[in-house]
Amino acid sequence: MAYSNKVLDHYNNPRNVGALDKSSQEVGTGVVGAPECGDVMKLQIQVEGDRIVDAKFKTFGCGSAIASSSLATEWVKGKTLDEAAAIRNTEIVQELSLPPVKIHCSVLAEDAIKAAVEDYKKKNIKAAPATTEAQA
Amino acid sequence: MKRPVYLDYQATTPVDPRVLDAMLPYFREDFGNAASRNHAFGWKAEEAVSKGREEIGRLIGASEKEIVFTSGSTEAINLALKGVADMYGSKGKHIITSQAEHKAVLDTCKHLEKQGFEVTYLAPDSTGRVTVEAVAAVLRDDTILVALLWANNEVGTLNPIREIGALCHERGVLFFTDATQAVGKVPVDVEADNVDLLCLSGHKIYGPKGVGCLYVRRRKPRVRLVAQMDGGGHERGMRSGTLNVPGIVGLAKACQLCREELEVEAARASGLRDHLEAKITGALEFVHFNGNKEHRLPGCLNLSFHYVEGESLLMGIDDIAVSSGSACTSASLEPSHVLRSMGVGDDLAHSSIRFGIGRFTTQEEVDYAADRLITAVRRLREMSPLYEMALEGIDPSTVEWQGH
C-alpha cells in the first residue's frame, strides 16, 4: 500500500509524542480503540481556561493511525474545547489523503479528541456547580 | 548489500540462475508441444517433460507416472480435493482438515460443504501442529480424505505427516498433504511418509511461477481422481491443457538442486534463522515466538512484538521485505487465521512478523534486518500507549476496551 507523503511525514516525525500527567486537574485524557482491533489511541490535552495549550499522544496502530493522532494533537493546540470537539474525521481524511480502508483511523482520532475533551469536562464538573451556585 | 533486503522466502523465491539457464532453450529452439507425436519438436519437448517427471519424482520418492503437472499448488489442491470428492463421494461424505491450512484448502473445503460434504476443521495445538491423536479422534467410517499441510506457510510448523499417513492407511482413508512449503526444505518421501496425494509449487523452491504438480499415488492404494477441467485429456486424463514445457523443465531443475543441496541448505538457513532470533530476542523484551521450536521449517521465523502493530512496524523497516499477520496488511482486513487457530490473541496476531530466509540470504542481510527491526520496535514502543501501560504494570489484556 502506498502512503501519502503527509502520512509518511507524520509517521517518521510524529508531533507531540508523549504523556501529560493524567491525574492533573488541567489534563483531559482520551483512550479509544482496542488492541484486538489493531489500534489504540491515547490523546491528552492540557487546558487553561477554555483553551487547549498543549496536547500529547501515544498510538498503537498502523501508520495512518499514528499520522491521524499526530495530526490531531497539532490541530487541537490553541483551540477552545468546543472548537476541538468540532474537528471532523473527514478533515483528517482530506489532510492526510487517507484511502477508504484507513478512514477508521481518522474516526478513531476524532473519537480520541472528543474523549479527551469529555474527560477534562468530567474532571472539572465538580468545580462547575460550585461556580453556578456562587453565581446564583 | 542490495536493498531492499528480501526476507520473504515463504511468499516466493527468486528463480535460481541455473534453473533459468535450463529453461531458456525451451522458449527458443525447443519450443515444441509435448503432445505433438509426429515430429522432432514434439519429441524433444516430450523427452524434456518425461525427464522432468523423473527428476521431480526423485525429490519426493515418487515414480514419473505419479506426477500430474498443474499451474501450481492452488490448482493441484483443487484437483486433489474436488477430484477425490467427486470420485469417492459415493463411499462417504466426510473430510478432515485443519483450521491452519492455506486458504486454497479451506476455500475448496467450503465449496465441498456446499456440495453436501461434511468437513471437520481441526484446531491445531498452540504451536500450530495437528497431532495424530487429534485426527484419530475425528476419523469416521464415512471419512474419505484427510487433508493436512506438511509445513505451515505462516509459522513454519511441521505436521507429523508420517504418523498421520500411517493412521490414514490403516483406516483406508486417503491422505493429501499440501507440501508447498516443505518440499526441498525438509526430506519428503511419499512412500515412507504414507502420502497418497501431495502438491508442490515451482516458485517456492527457486523455480518459475505458474507451474507445480500433484503427486497421485498409483499403487497401494491406486488413487483415482475426477478431472476438474475438460479438454484434450492430457496427464492421463487428470488435467487437460498443453503442458508448460519450459516451466516443467524449470521445476525439474529446481527439484534437482533442492535434492542435491537440501542438507547443506537446511543447515545454513536454520543457522541464519537462529542467529536472527537470538539477535532480536537478545535486544528486545516482550517478544512472542509463534510456532514450534522442535518441528519447524529451517528458514521460517514468526515473532510477535507486543505493543507494536505489524503494519506500522513494516513501515519502520521499509527496506526489508517481510510479511505480517496484521489485518492491516491483508486484503481481508482480518488478522491471520493461522495464528487465530493456534489461540494467539488478535492483539498479538496484529503484531506478528514472518521472516523468511532462503538460498540467497546472507548473514549481512540478517544482521541488517535485525538492527533495523530492533530500532523500529523501540521507536514504536516509545509511542505505544500499550507499552506505557505495561511499564506501569498494567496488563493491557485485563483492560476493558471499547472496540470499534
XYZ file of C-alpha atoms in Angstrom, chain B residues 31-277:
247
model
C 9.563 -24.774 -28.253
C 7.580 -27.818 -29.367
C 4.309 -29.063 -27.960
C 4.871 -32.180 -25.885
C 1.665 -33.604 -27.307
C 2.905 -33.412 -30.925
C 3.753 -37.022 -31.615
C 4.701 -36.837 -35.249
C 7.754 -34.587 -35.399
C 11.043 -33.854 -33.706
C 9.859 -30.655 -31.997
C 7.224 -32.605 -30.145
C 9.587 -35.477 -29.317
C 12.138 -33.114 -27.851
C 9.525 -31.441 -25.659
C 8.084 -34.773 -24.617
C 11.544 -36.025 -23.685
C 12.156 -32.949 -21.531
C 8.834 -33.381 -19.774
C 9.472 -37.065 -19.212
C 12.902 -36.395 -17.696
C 11.313 -33.677 -15.627
C 8.785 -36.088 -14.166
C 11.563 -38.430 -13.134
C 13.560 -35.652 -11.532
C 10.574 -34.324 -9.577
C 9.658 -37.860 -8.549
C 13.195 -38.392 -7.264
C 12.883 -35.497 -4.822
C 9.707 -36.874 -3.234
C 10.160 -40.607 -3.730
C 7.514 -40.927 -6.459
C 7.588 -42.552 -9.869
C 7.274 -40.464 -13.018
C 3.799 -41.814 -13.710
C 2.526 -40.352 -10.472
C 3.231 -36.722 -11.352
C 0.396 -34.589 -12.748
C 1.504 -31.134 -13.823
C -0.592 -28.135 -12.850
C -0.285 -24.376 -12.792
C 0.792 -24.510 -9.151
C -0.340 -25.647 -5.745
C -3.730 -23.936 -5.711
C -4.788 -25.818 -8.810
C -3.278 -29.060 -7.506
C -5.194 -28.645 -4.242
C -8.446 -28.048 -6.094
C -7.835 -31.084 -8.283
C -6.933 -33.315 -5.337
C -9.798 -32.356 -3.048
C -12.554 -31.958 -5.613
C -11.229 -34.873 -7.655
C -11.310 -37.194 -4.645
C -14.701 -35.902 -3.523
C -16.193 -36.488 -6.965
C -14.630 -39.946 -7.292
C -15.245 -41.272 -3.791
C -18.284 -39.236 -2.726
C -20.492 -42.292 -3.026
C -18.307 -44.055 -0.424
C -18.511 -41.294 2.137
C -19.014 -37.599 2.604
C -16.616 -36.767 5.416
C -13.342 -34.876 5.031
C -10.867 -33.889 7.758
C -8.606 -30.863 7.542
C -7.304 -28.180 9.892
C -8.018 -24.533 10.590
C -4.365 -23.680 9.952
C -4.421 -24.744 6.313
C -3.794 -22.446 3.397
C -6.872 -20.678 2.020
C -6.687 -22.841 -1.095
C -7.581 -25.857 1.048
C -10.038 -24.065 3.313
C -11.958 -22.451 0.473
C -12.043 -25.675 -1.523
C -13.432 -27.435 1.560
C -16.081 -24.742 1.907
C -17.004 -25.350 -1.706
C -17.331 -29.073 -0.994
C -19.519 -28.378 2.014
C -21.945 -26.650 -0.324
C -21.904 -29.832 -2.425
C -23.075 -31.850 0.560
C -19.762 -32.927 2.082
C -19.130 -32.627 5.785
C -15.764 -31.162 6.758
C -14.107 -31.315 10.179
C -11.707 -28.419 10.711
C -9.310 -29.491 13.456
C -7.799 -26.788 15.641
C -4.020 -27.192 15.783
C -2.249 -27.009 19.126
C -0.746 -23.741 20.294
C 2.373 -24.410 18.196
C 0.364 -24.880 15.017
C 0.687 -28.658 14.946
C -2.078 -31.178 14.378
C -1.442 -34.386 16.290
C -2.158 -37.891 15.115
C -4.400 -38.329 18.166
C -6.495 -35.354 17.109
C -7.000 -36.887 13.666
C -7.756 -40.321 15.116
C -10.404 -38.803 17.359
C -12.443 -37.482 14.460
C -11.939 -40.241 11.877
C -15.250 -41.855 10.943
C -16.385 -44.751 8.820
C -17.504 -42.333 6.150
C -14.263 -40.295 6.131
C -12.823 -40.388 2.624
C -9.959 -37.900 2.882
C -7.617 -36.271 5.360
C -6.006 -33.055 4.052
C -3.236 -31.516 6.132
C -0.337 -29.339 5.148
C 3.199 -30.528 5.701
C 4.712 -27.214 6.740
C 2.670 -24.207 7.697
C 3.310 -21.218 5.462
C 2.940 -18.617 8.215
C 4.663 -20.144 11.222
C 6.713 -22.932 9.635
C 5.415 -25.658 11.943
C 5.715 -29.201 10.553
C 2.860 -31.644 10.997
C 3.591 -35.300 11.913
C 2.890 -36.395 8.344
C 4.338 -39.907 8.580
C 2.255 -40.814 11.641
C -0.938 -39.297 10.299
C -0.328 -41.022 6.948
C 0.113 -44.352 8.702
C -3.136 -43.846 10.560
C -4.953 -42.999 7.336
C -3.605 -46.070 5.574
C -4.546 -48.260 8.477
C -8.092 -46.907 8.275
C -8.310 -46.964 4.493
C -8.662 -43.209 4.200
C -6.839 -41.206 1.526
C -4.243 -38.731 2.739
C -3.466 -35.493 0.932
C -0.731 -33.137 2.058
C -0.020 -29.635 0.825
C 3.773 -29.778 0.825
C 4.285 -26.465 -0.936
C 6.467 -25.086 1.851
C 8.091 -28.363 2.831
C 9.375 -29.821 -0.412
C 13.022 -29.009 -0.947
C 13.391 -27.750 2.645
C 12.836 -30.933 4.635
C 13.087 -34.579 3.494
C 9.902 -35.742 1.780
C 9.314 -39.355 0.778
C 5.786 -40.254 -0.221
C 6.463 -43.958 0.423
C 7.993 -43.722 3.874
C 5.674 -40.870 4.807
C 2.488 -42.687 3.748
C 1.215 -39.925 1.488
C -1.371 -40.569 -1.251
C -1.637 -37.117 -2.746
C 0.819 -34.238 -2.462
C 1.178 -30.864 -4.107
C 4.227 -28.729 -4.696
C 4.922 -25.482 -6.484
C 7.865 -24.251 -8.532
C 8.149 -20.716 -7.263
C 8.641 -21.710 -3.618
C 11.753 -23.709 -4.485
C 13.669 -21.323 -6.779
C 11.760 -22.432 -9.850
C 9.380 -20.411 -12.004
C 5.905 -19.225 -11.062
C 2.887 -20.768 -12.730
C 3.997 -24.388 -12.563
C 3.588 -27.072 -9.954
C 2.332 -30.597 -9.712
C 0.157 -33.045 -7.912
C 1.540 -36.398 -6.890
C -1.139 -39.069 -7.255
C -0.332 -42.492 -5.804
C -0.616 -45.377 -8.305
C -0.165 -48.395 -6.045
C -1.370 -49.343 -2.568
C -3.775 -47.729 -2.942
C -4.303 -46.613 -6.514
C -5.842 -43.159 -6.225
C -8.330 -42.114 -8.855
C -9.481 -38.574 -9.472
C -12.247 -36.964 -11.463
C -10.687 -34.297 -13.682
C -11.784 -30.776 -12.919
C -11.127 -29.340 -16.355
C -12.348 -30.687 -19.671
C -10.115 -30.781 -22.706
C -7.554 -32.866 -24.532
C -7.151 -35.453 -21.804
C -3.522 -34.656 -21.000
C -1.845 -36.015 -17.867
C -3.627 -39.361 -18.141
C -6.961 -37.619 -18.249
C -6.481 -35.864 -14.922
C -5.506 -32.411 -16.140
C -6.131 -31.222 -19.661
C -4.163 -28.385 -21.168
C -0.965 -28.062 -23.189
C 1.993 -28.714 -20.931
C 4.085 -25.757 -19.836
C 7.314 -27.285 -21.097
C 9.776 -24.543 -20.066
C 8.038 -24.314 -16.700
C 8.262 -28.069 -16.199
C 11.943 -28.085 -17.159
C 12.498 -25.290 -14.631
C 10.531 -27.056 -11.925
C 12.530 -30.227 -12.532
C 15.847 -28.391 -12.369
C 14.708 -26.664 -9.176
C 13.835 -30.046 -7.678
C 17.207 -31.484 -8.675
C 19.055 -28.605 -6.975
C 16.925 -28.927 -3.867
C 17.622 -32.638 -3.686
C 21.365 -32.210 -4.105
C 21.682 -29.286 -1.709
C 18.920 -29.929 0.805
C 21.063 -30.850 3.790
C 23.592 -28.073 3.355
C 20.903 -25.535 2.643
C 18.700 -26.528 5.550
C 21.619 -26.246 7.953
C 22.573 -22.846 6.589
C 19.018 -21.496 6.711
C 18.476 -22.800 10.262
C 21.719 -21.187 11.342
C 20.736 -17.792 9.961
C 17.235 -18.117 11.390
C 18.562 -18.895 14.854
C 21.028 -16.042 14.589
C 18.215 -13.660 13.672
C 16.029 -14.873 16.512
